[in-house]
Amino acid sequence: MATPAAEGALPTPEPPAPSHNIALFFHGFFKVVAIVWYWICTIVSKSFVVNFVVCIVFLALDFWTTKNITGRLLVGLRWWNEANDTGSAWRFETLPEGVRSVLPREKRIFWLAILLSTGHWILAFIMSLFGFSSYILVAIMGILFNGSNLWGYFKCSREAQADLQGYINSTSNSLVQGAIKQKLSQAASRV
Amino acid sequence: MWPLRSGPSNANVQPTPPPGLFQDVPGIPSTSTTMPQSPPPTIPTSTQAQSTIPEEYTLDEPVWKTIWRDIVTIARNLRSVLIPVNWKFHGQAQALRNWDLWGPLVFMLILAIVLSIHESNASQVFAMVFAEVALGAIILTINVILLGGELVFFQAICLLGYCLFPLVVAAIICASVKIKWIRSLVTLGCLAWASVATIPFIGNAVPRGRKALAVYPVMLMYVSLAWLALVKS
């Protein structure tokens, strides 16, 4: 983005940084509920089917909320995948300059929550391996859901940093090129 | 999953572009000298000089819009997989461009629940069906890829999952009806429906001569699920 550096000495105003407390709450809520339910479900209900389905529902809700809502609100990132003619394409979306900035506190909580819950499900998987319980399926789904969010957002934030760098570099190049082109065409039109 | 498109990766037009929210964005307007050409996949920002919000900006959209978009994707995938309008390989590959796994997840859960209801060892049946479908879909897709098929992994899983829908219908009907010949008829019909939806896609993805190798395990999985539905007490 071409900052209006040429005009005047006004610094660009700080983009707004709204806080999203509801998103924060839900980001943690579904994860915590899924984890708590996983550990207490055998005490609460004797039916494996019900326990399993409820676990999966919570995990799915958490996955969807994190992927689609809290990610973009809390850290301004979004990732998804499309299938096109050349195979599968991972698409990432980040906040463009100056629209909104991310609160560091929200960013910390966001990443912490994802890391902790993925770690928990890996632990749960290992424990259920040794216990030979069929709840291992839940642990596997937990790892899949949380792990893919972790991986997706991680790649997205790397992409964002790399692209920002590349964009800064190439913008300055192309600005210079643009100016040169303009001069050349002016000169040519006068010939 | 996302019907919104950006310029670089939008090489093909979808067969039936739905109205409203999901117009194919006709590419970043005049990538002039101020805009660096970014290779896909990357940030689809179209930053002109002063306006910083790109056309596809979804980061600040309202929540209901996100939910709605997913619902439409699921409905569209369901319709395109199961209704025999465009069932040749390329038609389906186009239609499943926005694959999603919510439909398969829901169908898998419903199938497992219906097949395990009122059984004496319900939890085992449930776990078995769930694991069979999940593992089956993954392994079958890997099978196709190893046989030299050009399939996008998630797209194939999406298709296999959506094709469970006829089997879910068969399971529900078989669970509620006791008459043998109705059960058999319904199960056969739904099995045929599921097969006709999957086989062109899988079969045409692999080189000739390997078609049967790719299709046979898929049929095996569907037949076993249909059998479970049929013999449910």
Coordinates of C-alpha atoms in Angstrom, one line a residue:
Chain A
M1 CA 0.0 0.0 0.0
A2 CA 1.4 3.3 -1.0
T3 CA 1.6 5.3 2.2
P4 CA 1.1 8.9 1.5
A5 CA 4.6 9.7 2.5
A6 CA 5.0 12.4 -0.1
E7 CA 2.2 14.5 1.2
G8 CA 2.7 16.4 4.4
A9 CA 4.1 15.3 7.7
L10 CA 0.9 13.7 9.0
P11 CA 1.7 10.3 10.4
T12 CA -0.8 7.5 9.3
P13 CA -3.3 7.1 12.2
E14 CA -3.1 3.9 14.2
P15 CA -5.7 1.5 13.0
P16 CA -8.4 0.7 15.4
A17 CA -7.9 -2.3 17.7
P18 CA -11.3 -3.5 19.0
S19 CA -11.4 -6.2 21.6
H20 CA -13.5 -9.3 21.1
N21 CA -14.4 -10.6 24.4
I22 CA -17.2 -12.9 23.2
A23 CA -14.9 -14.4 20.6
L24 CA -12.3 -15.0 23.3
F25 CA -14.9 -16.6 25.5
F26 CA -16.1 -19.0 22.9
H27 CA -12.6 -19.8 21.7
G28 CA -11.8 -21.2 25.1
F29 CA -15.3 -22.4 26.0
F30 CA -15.7 -25.1 23.5
K31 CA -12.2 -26.4 23.9
V32 CA -12.6 -26.6 27.7
V33 CA -16.1 -28.2 27.5
A34 CA -14.8 -30.8 25.0
I35 CA -11.9 -31.7 27.3
V36 CA -13.9 -31.8 30.5
W37 CA -16.6 -33.9 28.9
Y38 CA -14.1 -36.3 27.6
W39 CA -12.8 -37.1 31.1
I40 CA -16.1 -37.1 33.0
C41 CA -18.4 -38.7 30.4
T42 CA -18.0 -42.3 31.6
I43 CA -19.1 -41.2 35.0
V44 CA -22.0 -39.2 33.8
S45 CA -23.5 -41.5 31.3
K46 CA -23.1 -45.2 30.7
S47 CA -23.9 -45.1 27.0
F48 CA -20.8 -45.0 24.8
V49 CA -22.7 -43.9 21.8
V50 CA -24.1 -40.8 23.5
N51 CA -20.7 -39.9 25.0
F52 CA -18.9 -40.3 21.8
V53 CA -21.4 -38.3 19.8
V54 CA -21.4 -35.4 22.3
C55 CA -17.6 -35.4 22.3
I56 CA -17.5 -35.2 18.6
V57 CA -20.2 -32.5 18.5
F58 CA -18.2 -30.3 20.9
L59 CA -15.0 -30.9 19.0
A60 CA -16.6 -30.1 15.7
L61 CA -18.2 -26.9 17.2
D62 CA -14.8 -25.9 18.5
F63 CA -13.1 -26.6 15.2
W64 CA -15.7 -24.6 13.3
T65 CA -15.7 -21.6 15.7
T66 CA -11.9 -21.4 15.8
K67 CA -11.5 -21.8 12.1
N68 CA -14.1 -19.4 11.0
I69 CA -14.8 -16.9 13.7
T70 CA -12.3 -16.6 16.5
G71 CA -9.3 -16.8 14.2
R72 CA -10.3 -14.0 12.0
L73 CA -11.6 -11.8 14.9
L74 CA -8.7 -12.4 17.3
V75 CA -5.7 -12.6 15.1
G76 CA -7.0 -11.5 11.7
L77 CA -6.0 -14.8 9.9
R78 CA -8.0 -17.2 8.0
W79 CA -7.1 -20.4 6.1
W80 CA -8.9 -22.8 3.8
N81 CA -8.3 -25.2 1.0
E82 CA -9.7 -25.4 -2.5
A83 CA -9.5 -28.0 -5.1
N84 CA -8.6 -26.6 -8.5
D85 CA -7.2 -28.0 -11.7
T86 CA -3.7 -28.1 -10.5
G87 CA -4.5 -30.0 -7.3
S88 CA -5.4 -28.6 -3.9
A89 CA -4.6 -25.0 -3.1
W90 CA -4.2 -23.8 0.4
R91 CA -5.5 -20.2 0.6
F92 CA -4.7 -17.8 3.4
E93 CA -6.2 -14.5 4.2
T94 CA -4.8 -11.9 6.5
L95 CA -5.6 -8.4 7.6
P96 CA -4.5 -5.8 5.1
E97 CA -2.6 -2.8 6.3
G98 CA -4.4 -0.3 8.3
V99 CA -7.8 -1.8 8.6
R100 CA -7.6 -3.2 12.1
S101 CA -4.8 -4.2 14.3
V102 CA -4.6 -7.2 16.6
L103 CA -4.4 -6.9 20.3
P104 CA -1.4 -8.7 21.7
R105 CA -3.3 -10.1 24.6
E106 CA -5.9 -11.7 22.3
K107 CA -3.2 -13.1 20.1
R108 CA -1.4 -14.7 23.1
I109 CA -4.6 -16.3 24.4
F110 CA -5.5 -17.5 20.9
W111 CA -2.3 -19.3 20.3
L112 CA -2.0 -20.6 23.9
A113 CA -5.5 -22.1 23.7
I114 CA -4.8 -23.9 20.5
L115 CA -1.5 -25.2 21.6
L116 CA -2.7 -26.4 24.9
S117 CA -5.7 -28.2 23.6
T118 CA -3.7 -29.9 20.8
G119 CA -1.2 -31.0 23.5
H120 CA -4.0 -32.3 25.6
W121 CA -5.5 -34.4 22.9
I122 CA -2.1 -35.9 22.0
L123 CA -1.8 -36.8 25.7
A124 CA -5.2 -38.3 25.7
F125 CA -4.4 -40.3 22.7
I126 CA -1.3 -41.8 24.3
M127 CA -3.2 -42.5 27.5
S128 CA -6.0 -44.3 25.7
L129 CA -3.5 -46.3 23.7
F130 CA -2.3 -47.9 27.0
G131 CA -5.8 -48.2 28.3
F132 CA -7.1 -50.0 25.2
S133 CA -10.3 -48.0 25.4
S134 CA -12.4 -47.3 22.4
Y135 CA -12.4 -43.7 23.4
I136 CA -9.2 -43.6 21.4
L137 CA -11.3 -42.7 18.5
V138 CA -12.4 -39.5 20.2
A139 CA -8.7 -38.7 21.0
I140 CA -7.8 -39.2 17.4
M141 CA -10.6 -36.9 16.2
G142 CA -9.5 -34.4 18.8
I143 CA -6.0 -34.4 17.4
L144 CA -7.3 -34.1 13.9
F145 CA -9.5 -31.2 14.6
N146 CA -7.2 -29.2 16.9
G147 CA -4.1 -30.1 15.0
S148 CA -5.4 -29.0 11.7
N149 CA -6.4 -25.6 13.2
L150 CA -3.0 -25.3 14.7
W151 CA -1.2 -26.2 11.5
G152 CA -3.5 -24.0 9.3
Y153 CA -3.1 -20.9 11.4
F154 CA 0.6 -21.5 11.8
K155 CA 1.1 -21.7 8.0
C156 CA -1.2 -18.7 7.6
S157 CA 0.8 -16.5 9.9
R158 CA 4.1 -17.6 8.3
E159 CA 2.6 -16.8 4.9
A160 CA 1.4 -13.5 6.1
Q161 CA 4.9 -12.6 7.4
A162 CA 6.6 -13.8 4.3
D163 CA 4.2 -12.1 2.0
L164 CA 4.4 -8.9 3.9
Q165 CA 8.1 -8.9 3.5
G166 CA 7.9 -9.7 -0.1
Y167 CA 5.3 -7.2 -0.7
I168 CA 7.3 -4.5 1.0
N169 CA 10.2 -5.3 -1.2
S170 CA 8.4 -5.5 -4.4
T171 CA 6.2 -2.5 -3.7
S172 CA 9.2 -0.3 -3.4
N173 CA 10.6 -1.8 -6.6
S174 CA 7.5 -1.4 -8.6
L175 CA 6.9 2.1 -7.3
V176 CA 10.3 3.1 -8.7
Q177 CA 9.5 1.2 -11.9
G178 CA 6.2 3.0 -12.2
A179 CA 7.8 6.3 -11.8
I180 CA 10.4 5.5 -14.4
K181 CA 7.7 4.3 -16.8
Q182 CA 5.7 7.4 -16.4
K183 CA 8.7 9.6 -17.1
L184 CA 9.6 7.5 -20.2
S185 CA 6.1 7.7 -21.6
Q186 CA 5.9 11.4 -21.0
A187 CA 9.2 11.8 -22.8
A188 CA 8.0 9.5 -25.7
S189 CA 4.8 11.5 -26.1
R190 CA 6.8 14.7 -26.5
V191 CA 9.0 13.2 -29.3
Chain B
M1 CA -15.1 -24.6 1.2
W2 CA -15.2 -21.0 0.1
P3 CA -17.0 -20.0 -3.0
L4 CA -15.4 -16.6 -3.0
R5 CA -12.6 -16.5 -5.5
S6 CA -9.5 -14.4 -6.1
G7 CA -8.0 -13.7 -9.4
P8 CA -4.9 -15.9 -9.9
S9 CA -6.4 -19.3 -9.0
N10 CA -9.7 -18.8 -10.8
A11 CA -8.9 -20.3 -14.1
N12 CA -12.3 -22.1 -14.6
V13 CA -15.9 -21.0 -14.3
Q14 CA -18.1 -23.1 -12.2
P15 CA -21.0 -24.8 -14.1
T16 CA -23.8 -23.1 -12.2
P17 CA -22.6 -20.0 -10.4
P18 CA -25.1 -19.4 -7.6
P19 CA -26.4 -15.8 -7.3
G20 CA -25.8 -13.4 -4.6
L21 CA -22.9 -13.9 -2.2
F22 CA -20.9 -16.1 -4.5
Q23 CA -20.2 -14.4 -7.7
D24 CA -16.9 -15.3 -9.1
V25 CA -14.9 -12.3 -8.5
P26 CA -13.5 -11.4 -11.9
G27 CA -10.0 -11.0 -10.6
I28 CA -8.1 -8.3 -9.1
P29 CA -9.0 -5.2 -11.1
S30 CA -6.2 -4.0 -13.4
T31 CA -3.1 -5.3 -11.8
S32 CA -1.4 -2.1 -12.5
T33 CA 2.2 -1.3 -11.9
T34 CA 1.5 -0.5 -8.3
M35 CA 0.3 -4.0 -7.5
P36 CA 2.8 -6.8 -7.2
Q37 CA 1.7 -10.0 -9.0
S38 CA 1.5 -12.5 -6.3
P39 CA 1.6 -16.2 -7.1
P40 CA -1.2 -18.4 -5.7
P41 CA -1.7 -19.5 -3.0
T42 CA -1.2 -16.2 -1.2
I43 CA -2.9 -13.3 0.3
P44 CA -5.6 -12.2 -2.2
T45 CA -5.3 -8.5 -1.4
S46 CA -5.9 -6.0 -4.0
T47 CA -4.4 -3.0 -2.5
Q48 CA -4.9 0.0 -4.7
A49 CA -3.4 3.2 -3.5
Q50 CA -5.8 4.3 -0.8
S51 CA -8.6 1.7 -0.4
T52 CA -7.1 -1.1 1.6
I53 CA -10.0 -3.5 1.7
P54 CA -9.7 -6.2 -0.9
E55 CA -12.7 -7.5 -2.8
E56 CA -12.8 -10.9 -1.1
Y57 CA -12.4 -9.5 2.3
T58 CA -14.0 -11.9 4.7
L59 CA -12.2 -11.2 7.9
D60 CA -14.7 -8.8 9.3
E61 CA -17.9 -10.3 7.9
P62 CA -20.8 -10.9 10.3
V63 CA -21.0 -14.3 11.9
W64 CA -24.3 -15.2 10.2
K65 CA -22.7 -14.7 6.9
T66 CA -20.0 -17.2 7.7
I67 CA -22.6 -19.7 8.9
W68 CA -24.7 -19.2 5.8
R69 CA -21.9 -19.6 3.5
D70 CA -21.1 -23.0 5.0
I71 CA -24.7 -24.1 4.9
V72 CA -24.9 -23.2 1.2
T73 CA -21.7 -25.1 0.5
I74 CA -23.0 -28.2 2.2
A75 CA -26.3 -28.0 0.4
R76 CA -24.6 -27.5 -2.9
N77 CA -22.2 -30.4 -2.4
L78 CA -25.0 -32.7 -1.4
R79 CA -27.0 -31.8 -4.4
S80 CA -24.2 -32.1 -6.9
V81 CA -23.0 -35.4 -5.6
L82 CA -26.3 -37.1 -5.3
I83 CA -28.5 -35.8 -8.1
P84 CA -27.5 -37.2 -11.5
V85 CA -27.1 -34.1 -13.5
N86 CA -23.4 -33.9 -14.0
W87 CA -21.9 -37.2 -13.1
K88 CA -18.9 -37.5 -15.4
F89 CA -15.6 -37.1 -13.7
H90 CA -14.9 -33.6 -14.7
G91 CA -18.4 -32.4 -13.9
Q92 CA -18.1 -33.7 -10.4
A93 CA -14.6 -32.5 -9.9
Q94 CA -15.8 -29.0 -10.8
A95 CA -18.8 -29.3 -8.6
L96 CA -16.8 -30.5 -5.7
R97 CA -14.4 -27.7 -6.0
N98 CA -15.5 -26.4 -2.6
W99 CA -15.3 -29.6 -0.8
D100 CA -16.3 -29.7 2.8
L101 CA -16.2 -32.5 5.4
W102 CA -19.2 -31.5 7.5
G103 CA -21.6 -33.5 5.4
P104 CA -19.5 -36.6 5.6
L105 CA -19.0 -36.2 9.3
V106 CA -22.8 -35.8 10.0
F107 CA -23.7 -38.8 7.7
M108 CA -21.0 -40.9 9.3
L109 CA -22.4 -40.2 12.8
I110 CA -26.0 -40.7 11.8
L111 CA -25.1 -44.0 10.1
A112 CA -23.2 -45.2 13.1
I113 CA -26.0 -44.2 15.5
V114 CA -28.8 -45.8 13.4
L115 CA -26.9 -49.0 12.9
S116 CA -26.1 -49.3 16.6
I117 CA -29.4 -48.4 18.1
H118 CA -31.1 -51.1 20.2
E119 CA -28.3 -53.5 19.7
S120 CA -27.0 -55.6 22.5
N121 CA -23.4 -54.5 21.9
A122 CA -24.2 -51.0 20.7
S123 CA -21.0 -49.4 21.6
Q124 CA -19.0 -52.0 19.6
V125 CA -21.2 -51.6 16.6
F126 CA -21.0 -47.9 16.7
A127 CA -17.2 -47.8 17.1
M128 CA -16.8 -50.4 14.3
V129 CA -19.0 -48.5 11.9
F130 CA -17.4 -45.2 12.7
A131 CA -13.9 -46.6 12.3
E132 CA -14.8 -48.5 9.2
V133 CA -16.1 -45.4 7.4
A134 CA -13.4 -43.1 8.6
L135 CA -10.5 -45.4 7.9
G136 CA -12.2 -46.7 4.8
A137 CA -12.5 -43.3 3.2
I138 CA -8.9 -42.5 3.9
I139 CA -7.5 -45.8 2.8
L140 CA -9.6 -45.9 -0.4
T141 CA -8.5 -42.4 -1.4
I142 CA -4.9 -43.3 -0.8
N143 CA -5.5 -46.5 -2.9
V144 CA -6.7 -44.4 -5.8
I145 CA -3.8 -42.0 -5.5
L146 CA -1.3 -44.9 -5.4
L147 CA -2.9 -46.4 -8.4
G148 CA -2.0 -43.3 -10.3
G149 CA -5.2 -41.4 -10.0
E150 CA -5.2 -37.7 -10.2
L151 CA -7.5 -36.9 -7.3
V152 CA -7.4 -34.2 -4.8
F153 CA -7.3 -36.0 -1.5
F154 CA -9.9 -34.0 0.4
Q155 CA -12.2 -33.9 -2.6
A156 CA -12.3 -37.7 -2.8
I157 CA -13.0 -38.0 0.9
C158 CA -15.8 -35.4 0.5
L159 CA -17.3 -37.4 -2.3
L160 CA -17.1 -40.8 -0.6
G161 CA -18.6 -39.2 2.5
Y162 CA -21.5 -37.6 0.7
C163 CA -22.2 -40.9 -1.1
L164 CA -23.0 -42.3 2.3
F165 CA -26.2 -40.5 2.2
P166 CA -28.2 -43.2 0.3
L167 CA -26.9 -45.7 2.8
V168 CA -28.0 -43.6 5.7
V169 CA -31.5 -43.5 4.1
A170 CA -31.4 -47.3 3.7
A171 CA -30.3 -47.7 7.3
I172 CA -33.1 -45.5 8.6
I173 CA -35.7 -47.3 6.6
C174 CA -34.4 -50.7 7.5
A175 CA -34.4 -49.8 11.2
S176 CA -38.0 -48.8 11.1
V177 CA -39.5 -51.4 8.8
K178 CA -39.5 -55.1 9.6
I179 CA -40.7 -56.6 6.3
K180 CA -37.9 -58.4 4.6
W181 CA -38.6 -57.7 1.0
I182 CA -39.1 -54.0 1.5
R183 CA -35.8 -53.9 3.3
S184 CA -34.0 -55.7 0.5
L185 CA -35.5 -53.6 -2.2
V186 CA -34.7 -50.3 -0.4
T187 CA -31.1 -51.4 0.4
L188 CA -30.4 -52.5 -3.1
G189 CA -31.8 -49.3 -4.5
C190 CA -29.8 -47.2 -2.2
L191 CA -26.7 -49.2 -2.9
A192 CA -27.2 -48.7 -6.6
W193 CA -27.6 -45.0 -6.0
A194 CA -24.5 -44.7 -4.0
S195 CA -22.5 -46.7 -6.5
V196 CA -23.6 -44.8 -9.5
A197 CA -22.6 -41.6 -7.7
T198 CA -19.1 -42.9 -6.8
I199 CA -18.0 -45.1 -9.7
P200 CA -17.7 -42.6 -12.5
F201 CA -15.7 -40.3 -10.2
I202 CA -13.3 -42.9 -8.9
G203 CA -13.2 -44.9 -12.1
N204 CA -12.3 -42.1 -14.4
A205 CA -9.6 -40.8 -12.0
V206 CA -7.3 -43.8 -12.5
P207 CA -5.7 -45.0 -15.7
R208 CA -7.6 -47.6 -17.8
G209 CA -7.0 -51.1 -16.7
R210 CA -6.9 -50.1 -13.1
K211 CA -10.4 -49.0 -12.9
A212 CA -11.6 -52.2 -11.3
L213 CA -8.8 -52.1 -8.7
A214 CA -9.8 -48.7 -7.6
V215 CA -13.6 -49.3 -7.7
Y216 CA -13.7 -52.7 -6.0
P217 CA -12.7 -51.7 -2.5
V218 CA -15.2 -48.8 -2.6
M219 CA -17.9 -51.2 -3.6
L220 CA -16.8 -53.5 -0.8
M221 CA -17.2 -50.9 1.8
Y222 CA -20.6 -49.8 0.6
V223 CA -21.8 -53.4 0.3
S224 CA -20.7 -54.1 3.9
L225 CA -22.5 -51.1 5.2
A226 CA -25.6 -51.9 3.3
W227 CA -25.4 -55.4 4.7
L228 CA -25.2 -54.1 8.2
A229 CA -28.3 -52.1 7.5
L230 CA -30.1 -55.0 6.0
V231 CA -29.5 -57.5 8.8
K232 CA -30.2 -55.0 11.6
S233 CA -32.5 -56.7 14.1

